[in-house]
PDB file of C-alpha atoms in Angstrom:
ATOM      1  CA  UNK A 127     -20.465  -3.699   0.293  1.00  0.00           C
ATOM      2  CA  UNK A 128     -18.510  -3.670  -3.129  1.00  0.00           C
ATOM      3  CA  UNK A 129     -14.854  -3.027  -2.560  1.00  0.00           C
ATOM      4  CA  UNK A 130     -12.715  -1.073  -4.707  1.00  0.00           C
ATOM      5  CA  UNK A 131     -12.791  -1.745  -8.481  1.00  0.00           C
ATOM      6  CA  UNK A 132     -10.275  -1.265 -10.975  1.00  0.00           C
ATOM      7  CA  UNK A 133     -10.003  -1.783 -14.404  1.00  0.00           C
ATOM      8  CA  UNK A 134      -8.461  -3.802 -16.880  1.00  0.00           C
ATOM      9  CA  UNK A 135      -7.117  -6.498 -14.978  1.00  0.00           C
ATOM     10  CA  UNK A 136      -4.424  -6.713 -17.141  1.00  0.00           C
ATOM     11  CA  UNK A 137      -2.817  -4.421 -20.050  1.00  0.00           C
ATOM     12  CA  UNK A 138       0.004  -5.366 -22.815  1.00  0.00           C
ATOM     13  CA  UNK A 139       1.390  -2.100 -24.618  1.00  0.00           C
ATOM     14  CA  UNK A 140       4.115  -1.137 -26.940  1.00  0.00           C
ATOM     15  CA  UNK A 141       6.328   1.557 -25.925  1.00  0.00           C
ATOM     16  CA  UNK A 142       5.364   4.981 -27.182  1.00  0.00           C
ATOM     17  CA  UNK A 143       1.745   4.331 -26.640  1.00  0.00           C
ATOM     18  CA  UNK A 144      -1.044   6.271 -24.180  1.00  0.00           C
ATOM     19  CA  UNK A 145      -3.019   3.676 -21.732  1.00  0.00           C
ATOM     20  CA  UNK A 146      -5.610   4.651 -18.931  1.00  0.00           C
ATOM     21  CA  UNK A 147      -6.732   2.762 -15.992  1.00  0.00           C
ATOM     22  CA  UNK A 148      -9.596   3.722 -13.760  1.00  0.00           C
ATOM     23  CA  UNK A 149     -10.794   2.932 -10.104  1.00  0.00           C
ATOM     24  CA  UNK A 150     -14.012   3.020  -8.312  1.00  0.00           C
ATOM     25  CA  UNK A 151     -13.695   3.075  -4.661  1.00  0.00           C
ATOM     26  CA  UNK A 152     -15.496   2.181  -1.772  1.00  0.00           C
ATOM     27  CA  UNK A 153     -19.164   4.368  -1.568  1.00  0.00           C
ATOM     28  CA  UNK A 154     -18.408   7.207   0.664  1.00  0.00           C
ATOM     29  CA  UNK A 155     -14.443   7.052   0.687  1.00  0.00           C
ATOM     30  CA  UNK A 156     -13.479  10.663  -0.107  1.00  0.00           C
ATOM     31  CA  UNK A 157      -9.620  10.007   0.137  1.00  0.00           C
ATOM     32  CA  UNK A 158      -8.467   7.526  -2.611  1.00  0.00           C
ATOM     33  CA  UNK A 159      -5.092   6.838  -3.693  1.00  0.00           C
ATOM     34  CA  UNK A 160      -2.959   5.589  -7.087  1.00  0.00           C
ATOM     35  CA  UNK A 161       0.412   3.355  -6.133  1.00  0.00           C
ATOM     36  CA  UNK A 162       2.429   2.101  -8.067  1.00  0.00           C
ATOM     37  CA  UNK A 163       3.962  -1.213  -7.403  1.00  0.00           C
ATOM     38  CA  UNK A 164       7.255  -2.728  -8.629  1.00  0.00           C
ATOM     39  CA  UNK A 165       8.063  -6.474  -8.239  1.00  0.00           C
ATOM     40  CA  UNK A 166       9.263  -7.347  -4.846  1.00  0.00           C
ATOM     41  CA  UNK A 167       8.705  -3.682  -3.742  1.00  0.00           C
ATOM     42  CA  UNK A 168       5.626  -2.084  -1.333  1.00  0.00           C
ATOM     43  CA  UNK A 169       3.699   0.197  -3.134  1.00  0.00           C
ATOM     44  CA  UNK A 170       4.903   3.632  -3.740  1.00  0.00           C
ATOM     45  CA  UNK A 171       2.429   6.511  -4.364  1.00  0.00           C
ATOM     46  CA  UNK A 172       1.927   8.098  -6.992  1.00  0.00           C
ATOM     47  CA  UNK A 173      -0.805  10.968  -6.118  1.00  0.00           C
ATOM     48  CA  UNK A 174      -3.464  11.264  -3.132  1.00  0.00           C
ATOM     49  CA  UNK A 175      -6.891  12.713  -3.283  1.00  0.00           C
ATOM     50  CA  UNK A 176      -9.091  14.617  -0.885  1.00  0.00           C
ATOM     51  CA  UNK A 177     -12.385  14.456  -2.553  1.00  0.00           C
ATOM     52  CA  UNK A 178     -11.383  16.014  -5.836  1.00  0.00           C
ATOM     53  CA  UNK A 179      -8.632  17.904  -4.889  1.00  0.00           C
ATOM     54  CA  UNK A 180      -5.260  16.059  -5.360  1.00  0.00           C
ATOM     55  CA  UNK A 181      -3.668  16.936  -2.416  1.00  0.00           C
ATOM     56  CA  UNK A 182      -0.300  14.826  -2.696  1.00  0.00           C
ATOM     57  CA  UNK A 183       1.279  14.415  -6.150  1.00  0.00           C
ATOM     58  CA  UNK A 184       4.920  15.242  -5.919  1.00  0.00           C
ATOM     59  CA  UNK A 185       5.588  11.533  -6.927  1.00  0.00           C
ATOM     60  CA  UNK A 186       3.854  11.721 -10.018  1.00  0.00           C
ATOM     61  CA  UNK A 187       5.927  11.794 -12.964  1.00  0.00           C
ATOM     62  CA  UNK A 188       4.060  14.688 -14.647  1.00  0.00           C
ATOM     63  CA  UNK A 189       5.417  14.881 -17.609  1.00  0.00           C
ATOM     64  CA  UNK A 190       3.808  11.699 -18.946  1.00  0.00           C
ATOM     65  CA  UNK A 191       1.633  10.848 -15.973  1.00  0.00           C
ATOM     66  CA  UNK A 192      -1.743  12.575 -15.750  1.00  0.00           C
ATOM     67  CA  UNK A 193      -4.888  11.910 -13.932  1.00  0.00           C
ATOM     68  CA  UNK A 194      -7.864  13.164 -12.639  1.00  0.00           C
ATOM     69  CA  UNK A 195     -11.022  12.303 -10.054  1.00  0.00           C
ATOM     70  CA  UNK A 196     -14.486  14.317 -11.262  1.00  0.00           C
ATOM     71  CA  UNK A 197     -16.839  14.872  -8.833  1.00  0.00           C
ATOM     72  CA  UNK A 198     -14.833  13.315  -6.531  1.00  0.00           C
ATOM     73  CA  UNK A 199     -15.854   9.658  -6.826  1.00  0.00           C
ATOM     74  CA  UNK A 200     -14.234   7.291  -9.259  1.00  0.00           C
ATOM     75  CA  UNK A 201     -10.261   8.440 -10.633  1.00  0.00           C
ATOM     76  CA  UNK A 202      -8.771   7.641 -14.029  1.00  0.00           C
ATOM     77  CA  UNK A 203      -4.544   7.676 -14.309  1.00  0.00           C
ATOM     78  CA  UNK A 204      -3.203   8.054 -17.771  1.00  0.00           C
ATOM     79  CA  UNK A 205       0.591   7.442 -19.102  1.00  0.00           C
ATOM     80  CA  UNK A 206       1.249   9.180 -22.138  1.00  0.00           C
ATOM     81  CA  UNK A 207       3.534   8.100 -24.047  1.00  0.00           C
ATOM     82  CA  UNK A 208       4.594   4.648 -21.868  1.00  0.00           C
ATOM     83  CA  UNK A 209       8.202   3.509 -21.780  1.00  0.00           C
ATOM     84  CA  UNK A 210       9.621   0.255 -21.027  1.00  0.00           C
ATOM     85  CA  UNK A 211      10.548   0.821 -16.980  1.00  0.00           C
ATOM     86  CA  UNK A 212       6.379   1.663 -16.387  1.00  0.00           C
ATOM     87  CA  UNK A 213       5.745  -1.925 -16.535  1.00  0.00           C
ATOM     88  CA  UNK A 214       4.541  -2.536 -13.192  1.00  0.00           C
ATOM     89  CA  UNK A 215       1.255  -2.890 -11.315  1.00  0.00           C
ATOM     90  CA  UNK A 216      -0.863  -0.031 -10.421  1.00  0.00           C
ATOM     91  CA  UNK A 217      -2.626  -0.172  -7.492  1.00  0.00           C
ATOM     92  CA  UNK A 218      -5.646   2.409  -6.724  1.00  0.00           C
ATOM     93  CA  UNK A 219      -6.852   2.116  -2.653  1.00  0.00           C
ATOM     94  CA  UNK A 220      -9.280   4.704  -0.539  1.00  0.00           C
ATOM     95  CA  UNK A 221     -10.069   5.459   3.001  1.00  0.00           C
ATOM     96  CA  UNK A 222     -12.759   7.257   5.143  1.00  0.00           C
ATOM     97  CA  UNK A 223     -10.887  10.776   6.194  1.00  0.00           C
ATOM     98  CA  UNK A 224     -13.005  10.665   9.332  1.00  0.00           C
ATOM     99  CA  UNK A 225     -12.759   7.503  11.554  1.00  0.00           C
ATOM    100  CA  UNK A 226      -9.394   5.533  10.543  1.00  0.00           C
ATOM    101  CA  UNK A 227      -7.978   7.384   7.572  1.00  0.00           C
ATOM    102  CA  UNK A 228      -4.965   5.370   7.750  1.00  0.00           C
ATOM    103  CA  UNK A 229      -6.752   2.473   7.015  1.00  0.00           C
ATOM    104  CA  UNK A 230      -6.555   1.808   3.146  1.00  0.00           C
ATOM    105  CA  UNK A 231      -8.664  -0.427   1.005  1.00  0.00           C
ATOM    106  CA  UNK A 232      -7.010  -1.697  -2.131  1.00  0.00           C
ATOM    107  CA  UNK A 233      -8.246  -2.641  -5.342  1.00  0.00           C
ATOM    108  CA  UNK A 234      -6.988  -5.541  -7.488  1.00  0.00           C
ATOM    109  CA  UNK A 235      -4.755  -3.673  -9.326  1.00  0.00           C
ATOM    110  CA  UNK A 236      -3.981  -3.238 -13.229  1.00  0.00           C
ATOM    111  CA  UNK A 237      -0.739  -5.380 -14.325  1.00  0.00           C
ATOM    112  CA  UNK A 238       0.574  -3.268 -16.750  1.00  0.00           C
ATOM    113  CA  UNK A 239       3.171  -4.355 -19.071  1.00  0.00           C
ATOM    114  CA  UNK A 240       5.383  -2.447 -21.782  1.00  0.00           C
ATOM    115  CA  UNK A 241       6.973  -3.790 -24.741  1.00  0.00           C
TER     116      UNK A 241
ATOM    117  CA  UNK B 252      12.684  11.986   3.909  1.00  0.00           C
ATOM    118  CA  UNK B 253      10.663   9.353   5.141  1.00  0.00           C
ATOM    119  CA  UNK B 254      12.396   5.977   4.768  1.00  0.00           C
ATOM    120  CA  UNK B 255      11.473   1.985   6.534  1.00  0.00           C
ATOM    121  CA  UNK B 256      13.612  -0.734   6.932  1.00  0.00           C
ATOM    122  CA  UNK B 257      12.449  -4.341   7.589  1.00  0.00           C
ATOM    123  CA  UNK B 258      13.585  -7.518   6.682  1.00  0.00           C
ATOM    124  CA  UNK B 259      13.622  -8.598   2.875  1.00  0.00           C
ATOM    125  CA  UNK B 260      13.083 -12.312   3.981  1.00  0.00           C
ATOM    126  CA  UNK B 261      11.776 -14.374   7.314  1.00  0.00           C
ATOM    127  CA  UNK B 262      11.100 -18.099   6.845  1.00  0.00           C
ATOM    128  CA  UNK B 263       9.173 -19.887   9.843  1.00  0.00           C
ATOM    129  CA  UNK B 264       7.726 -23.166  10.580  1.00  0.00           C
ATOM    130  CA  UNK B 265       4.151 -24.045  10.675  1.00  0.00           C
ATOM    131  CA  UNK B 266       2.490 -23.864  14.060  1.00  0.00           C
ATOM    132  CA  UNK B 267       5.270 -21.382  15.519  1.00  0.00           C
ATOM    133  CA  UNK B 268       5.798 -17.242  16.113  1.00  0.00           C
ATOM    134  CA  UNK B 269       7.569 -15.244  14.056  1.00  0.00           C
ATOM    135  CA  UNK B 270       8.337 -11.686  14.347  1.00  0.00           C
ATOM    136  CA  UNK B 271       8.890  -9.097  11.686  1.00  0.00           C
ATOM    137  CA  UNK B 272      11.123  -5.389  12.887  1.00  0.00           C
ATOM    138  CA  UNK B 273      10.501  -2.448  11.026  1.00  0.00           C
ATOM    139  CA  UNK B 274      12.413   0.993  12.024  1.00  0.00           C
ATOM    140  CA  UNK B 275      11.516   4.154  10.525  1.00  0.00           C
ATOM    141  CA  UNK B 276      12.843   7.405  10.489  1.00  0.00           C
ATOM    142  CA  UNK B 277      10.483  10.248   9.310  1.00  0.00           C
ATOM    143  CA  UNK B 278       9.246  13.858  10.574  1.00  0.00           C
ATOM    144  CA  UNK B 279       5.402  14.119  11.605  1.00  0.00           C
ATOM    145  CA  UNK B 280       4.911  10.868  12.759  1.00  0.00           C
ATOM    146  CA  UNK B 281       1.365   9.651  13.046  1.00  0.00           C
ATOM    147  CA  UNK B 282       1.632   6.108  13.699  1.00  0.00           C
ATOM    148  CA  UNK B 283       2.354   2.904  12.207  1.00  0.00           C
ATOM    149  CA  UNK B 284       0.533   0.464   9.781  1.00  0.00           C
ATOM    150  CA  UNK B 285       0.838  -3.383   8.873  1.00  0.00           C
ATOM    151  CA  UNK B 286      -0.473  -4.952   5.921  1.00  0.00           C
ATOM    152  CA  UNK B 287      -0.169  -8.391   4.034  1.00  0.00           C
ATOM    153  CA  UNK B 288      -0.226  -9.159   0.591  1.00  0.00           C
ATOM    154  CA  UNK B 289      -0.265 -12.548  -0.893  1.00  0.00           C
ATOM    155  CA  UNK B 290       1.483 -13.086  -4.500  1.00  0.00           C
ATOM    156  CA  UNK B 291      -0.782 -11.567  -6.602  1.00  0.00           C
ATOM    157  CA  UNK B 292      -3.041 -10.279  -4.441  1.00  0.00           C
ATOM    158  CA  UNK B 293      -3.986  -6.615  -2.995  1.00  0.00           C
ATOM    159  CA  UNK B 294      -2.200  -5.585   0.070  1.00  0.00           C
ATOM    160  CA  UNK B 295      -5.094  -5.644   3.115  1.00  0.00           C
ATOM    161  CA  UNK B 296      -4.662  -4.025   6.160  1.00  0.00           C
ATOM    162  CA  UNK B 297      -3.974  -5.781   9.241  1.00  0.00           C
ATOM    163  CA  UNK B 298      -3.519  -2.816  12.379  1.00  0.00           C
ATOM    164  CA  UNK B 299      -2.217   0.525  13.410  1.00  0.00           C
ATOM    165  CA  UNK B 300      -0.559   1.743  16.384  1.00  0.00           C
ATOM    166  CA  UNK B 301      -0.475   5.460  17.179  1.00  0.00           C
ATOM    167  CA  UNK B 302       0.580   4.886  20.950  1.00  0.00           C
ATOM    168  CA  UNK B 303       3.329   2.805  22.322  1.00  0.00           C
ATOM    169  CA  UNK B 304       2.405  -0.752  23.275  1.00  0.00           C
ATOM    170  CA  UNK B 305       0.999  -4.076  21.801  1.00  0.00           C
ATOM    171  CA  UNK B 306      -2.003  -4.313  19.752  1.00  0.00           C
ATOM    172  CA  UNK B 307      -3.632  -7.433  19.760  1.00  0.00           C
ATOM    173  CA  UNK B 308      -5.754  -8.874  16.732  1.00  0.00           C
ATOM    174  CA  UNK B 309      -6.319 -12.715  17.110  1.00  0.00           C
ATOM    175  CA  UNK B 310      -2.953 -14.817  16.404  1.00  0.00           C
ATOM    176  CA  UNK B 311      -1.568 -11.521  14.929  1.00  0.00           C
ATOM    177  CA  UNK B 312      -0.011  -8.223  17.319  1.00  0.00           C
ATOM    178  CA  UNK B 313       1.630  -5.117  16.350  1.00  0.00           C
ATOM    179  CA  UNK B 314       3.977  -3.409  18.744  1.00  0.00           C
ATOM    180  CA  UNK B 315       5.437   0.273  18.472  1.00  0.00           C
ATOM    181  CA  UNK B 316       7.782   2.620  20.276  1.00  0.00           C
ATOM    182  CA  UNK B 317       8.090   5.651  19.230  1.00  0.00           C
ATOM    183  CA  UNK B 318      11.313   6.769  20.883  1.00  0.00           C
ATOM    184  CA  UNK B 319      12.899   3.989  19.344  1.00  0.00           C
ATOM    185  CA  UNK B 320      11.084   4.561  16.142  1.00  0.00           C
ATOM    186  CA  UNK B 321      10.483   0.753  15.583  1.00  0.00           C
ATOM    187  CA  UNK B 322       7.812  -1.597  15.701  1.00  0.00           C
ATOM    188  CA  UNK B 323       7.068  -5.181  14.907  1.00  0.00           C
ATOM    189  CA  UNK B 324       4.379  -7.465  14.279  1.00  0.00           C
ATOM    190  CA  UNK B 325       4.175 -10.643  15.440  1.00  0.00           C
ATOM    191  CA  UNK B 326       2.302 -13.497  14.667  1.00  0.00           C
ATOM    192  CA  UNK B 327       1.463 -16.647  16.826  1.00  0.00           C
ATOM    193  CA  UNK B 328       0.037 -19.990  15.594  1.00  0.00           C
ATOM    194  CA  UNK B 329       1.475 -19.621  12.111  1.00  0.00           C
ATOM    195  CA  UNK B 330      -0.617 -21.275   9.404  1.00  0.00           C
ATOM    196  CA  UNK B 331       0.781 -22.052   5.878  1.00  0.00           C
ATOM    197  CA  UNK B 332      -1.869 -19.616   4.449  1.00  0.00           C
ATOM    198  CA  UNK B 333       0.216 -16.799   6.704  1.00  0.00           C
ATOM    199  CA  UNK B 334       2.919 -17.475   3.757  1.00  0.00           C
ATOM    200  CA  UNK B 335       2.586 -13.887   2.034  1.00  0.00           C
ATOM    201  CA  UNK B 336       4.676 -10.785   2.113  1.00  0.00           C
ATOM    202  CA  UNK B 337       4.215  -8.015   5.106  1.00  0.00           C
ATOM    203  CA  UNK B 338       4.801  -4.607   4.752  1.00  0.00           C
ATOM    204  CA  UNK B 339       4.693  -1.979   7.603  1.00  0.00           C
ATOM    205  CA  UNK B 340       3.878   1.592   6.536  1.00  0.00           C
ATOM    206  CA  UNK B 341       4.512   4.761   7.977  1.00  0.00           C
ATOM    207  CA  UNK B 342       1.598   7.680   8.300  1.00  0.00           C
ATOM    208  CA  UNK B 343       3.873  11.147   8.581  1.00  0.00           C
ATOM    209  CA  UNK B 344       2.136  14.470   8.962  1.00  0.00           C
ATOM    210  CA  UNK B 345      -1.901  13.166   8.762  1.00  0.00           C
ATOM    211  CA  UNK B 346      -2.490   9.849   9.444  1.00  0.00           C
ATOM    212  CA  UNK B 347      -3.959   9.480   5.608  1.00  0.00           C
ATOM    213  CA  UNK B 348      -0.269  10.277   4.479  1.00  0.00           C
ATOM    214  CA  UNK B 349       1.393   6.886   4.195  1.00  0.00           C
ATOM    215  CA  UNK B 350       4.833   6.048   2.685  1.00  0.00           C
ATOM    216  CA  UNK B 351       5.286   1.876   2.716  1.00  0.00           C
ATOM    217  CA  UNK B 352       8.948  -0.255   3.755  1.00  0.00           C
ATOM    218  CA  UNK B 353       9.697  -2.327   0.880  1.00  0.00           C
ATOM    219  CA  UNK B 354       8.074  -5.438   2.303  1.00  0.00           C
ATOM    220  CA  UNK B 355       9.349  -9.074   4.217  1.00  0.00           C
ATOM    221  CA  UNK B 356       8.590 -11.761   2.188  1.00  0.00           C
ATOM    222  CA  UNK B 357       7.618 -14.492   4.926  1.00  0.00           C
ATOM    223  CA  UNK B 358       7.709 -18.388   4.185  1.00  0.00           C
ATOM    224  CA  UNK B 359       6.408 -20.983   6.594  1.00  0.00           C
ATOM    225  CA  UNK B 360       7.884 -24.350   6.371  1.00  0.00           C
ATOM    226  CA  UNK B 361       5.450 -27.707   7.394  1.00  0.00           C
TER     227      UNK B 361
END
């Protein structure tokens, strides 16, 4: 079974400019989740979905954070514009609602930095 | 709020036990999470307790009491590939509602 996907790997921006990252995650996870993850810090979330509902985003800077999960399956999170202190790594992660919810699966991540 | 506290640091030597504490205060509690995360790598979960008392996975355990609001996990037979930081996590109000400590970086010495 595939685990969770994300993508790019890795992303080098100027300051002032938009950048997206997307996630596929595990077949049949309804609940998937976008952290963000400082150096030397756990990962702090940034906005939970149930399905295609965003049920948790009171973390999410909204103002220049945005994302979205159609159909409920794969999620893309967009920064527009980026500034210097969103350099960081962003993590996307899912679970099964029913059976061990607080189980999470993580993807590789997207190393993001701003110049 | 929900906030964790656990040790920044724990080094070890190869072959022994270590033990990392995490305490937690938070409304709603659901139960307690561990997971590891070598440099570079995705955090992977390692266990959950929702009830008091040891869980045991193989050379790694996770204790919790709840009316202390503290847990630990511990880990037996340390192996240098154990060398990786561990963060315990927090499920408040569902058990798919997690808020993470900021992480023990552990190092195991030969």
């Amino acid at each position: 079974e595939a685990g969770v996907v994300q993508s790019p790997r890795y992303k080098i921006i100027e300051k002032k400019q938009p950048v997206a990252f997307w996630c596929n995650p595990i077949s049949g996870h309804n609940t998937l989740y976008w952290y963000r993850q400082n150096l030397g810090q756990g990962p702090e979330l940034l906005i939970r979905y149930e399905n295609e509902e965003a049920v948790d985003d009171s973390q999410l800077p909204k103002d220049r954070f945005s994302a979205e999960r159609l159909k409920g399956v794969d999620s893309t999170l967009k920064i527009q514009p980026a500034e210097l202190g969103d350099s960081a790594v962003y993590l996307c992660a899912s679970s099964l609602e029913r059976g061990a919810p607080y189980e999470q699966y993580f993807g590789p991540g997207t190393r993001l930095t701003v110049t | 709020g929900q906030s964790l506290e656990q040790p920044s640091e724990v080094t070890a030597v190869e072959g022994a036990i270590v033990q990392i504490n995490c305490t937690y205060q938070t409304s709603g509690f659901y139960g307690l999470s561990w997971y590891q995360q070598h440099d570079g790598g995705a955090p992977t979960f390692l266990s959950y307790n929702a009830l008091d008392g040891l869980e045991e996975t193989g050379r790694f355990s996770s204790f919790l009491s709840r009316s202390d609001s503290y847990g630990y996990l511990l880990l037996q037979e340390l192996q240098m590939k154990d060398s990786a930081s561990y963060f315990c996590a927090v499920s408040y109000s569902s058990a798919s509602k997690i808020i993470f400590g900021s992480g023990t970086r552990l190092s195991i010495r030969p």
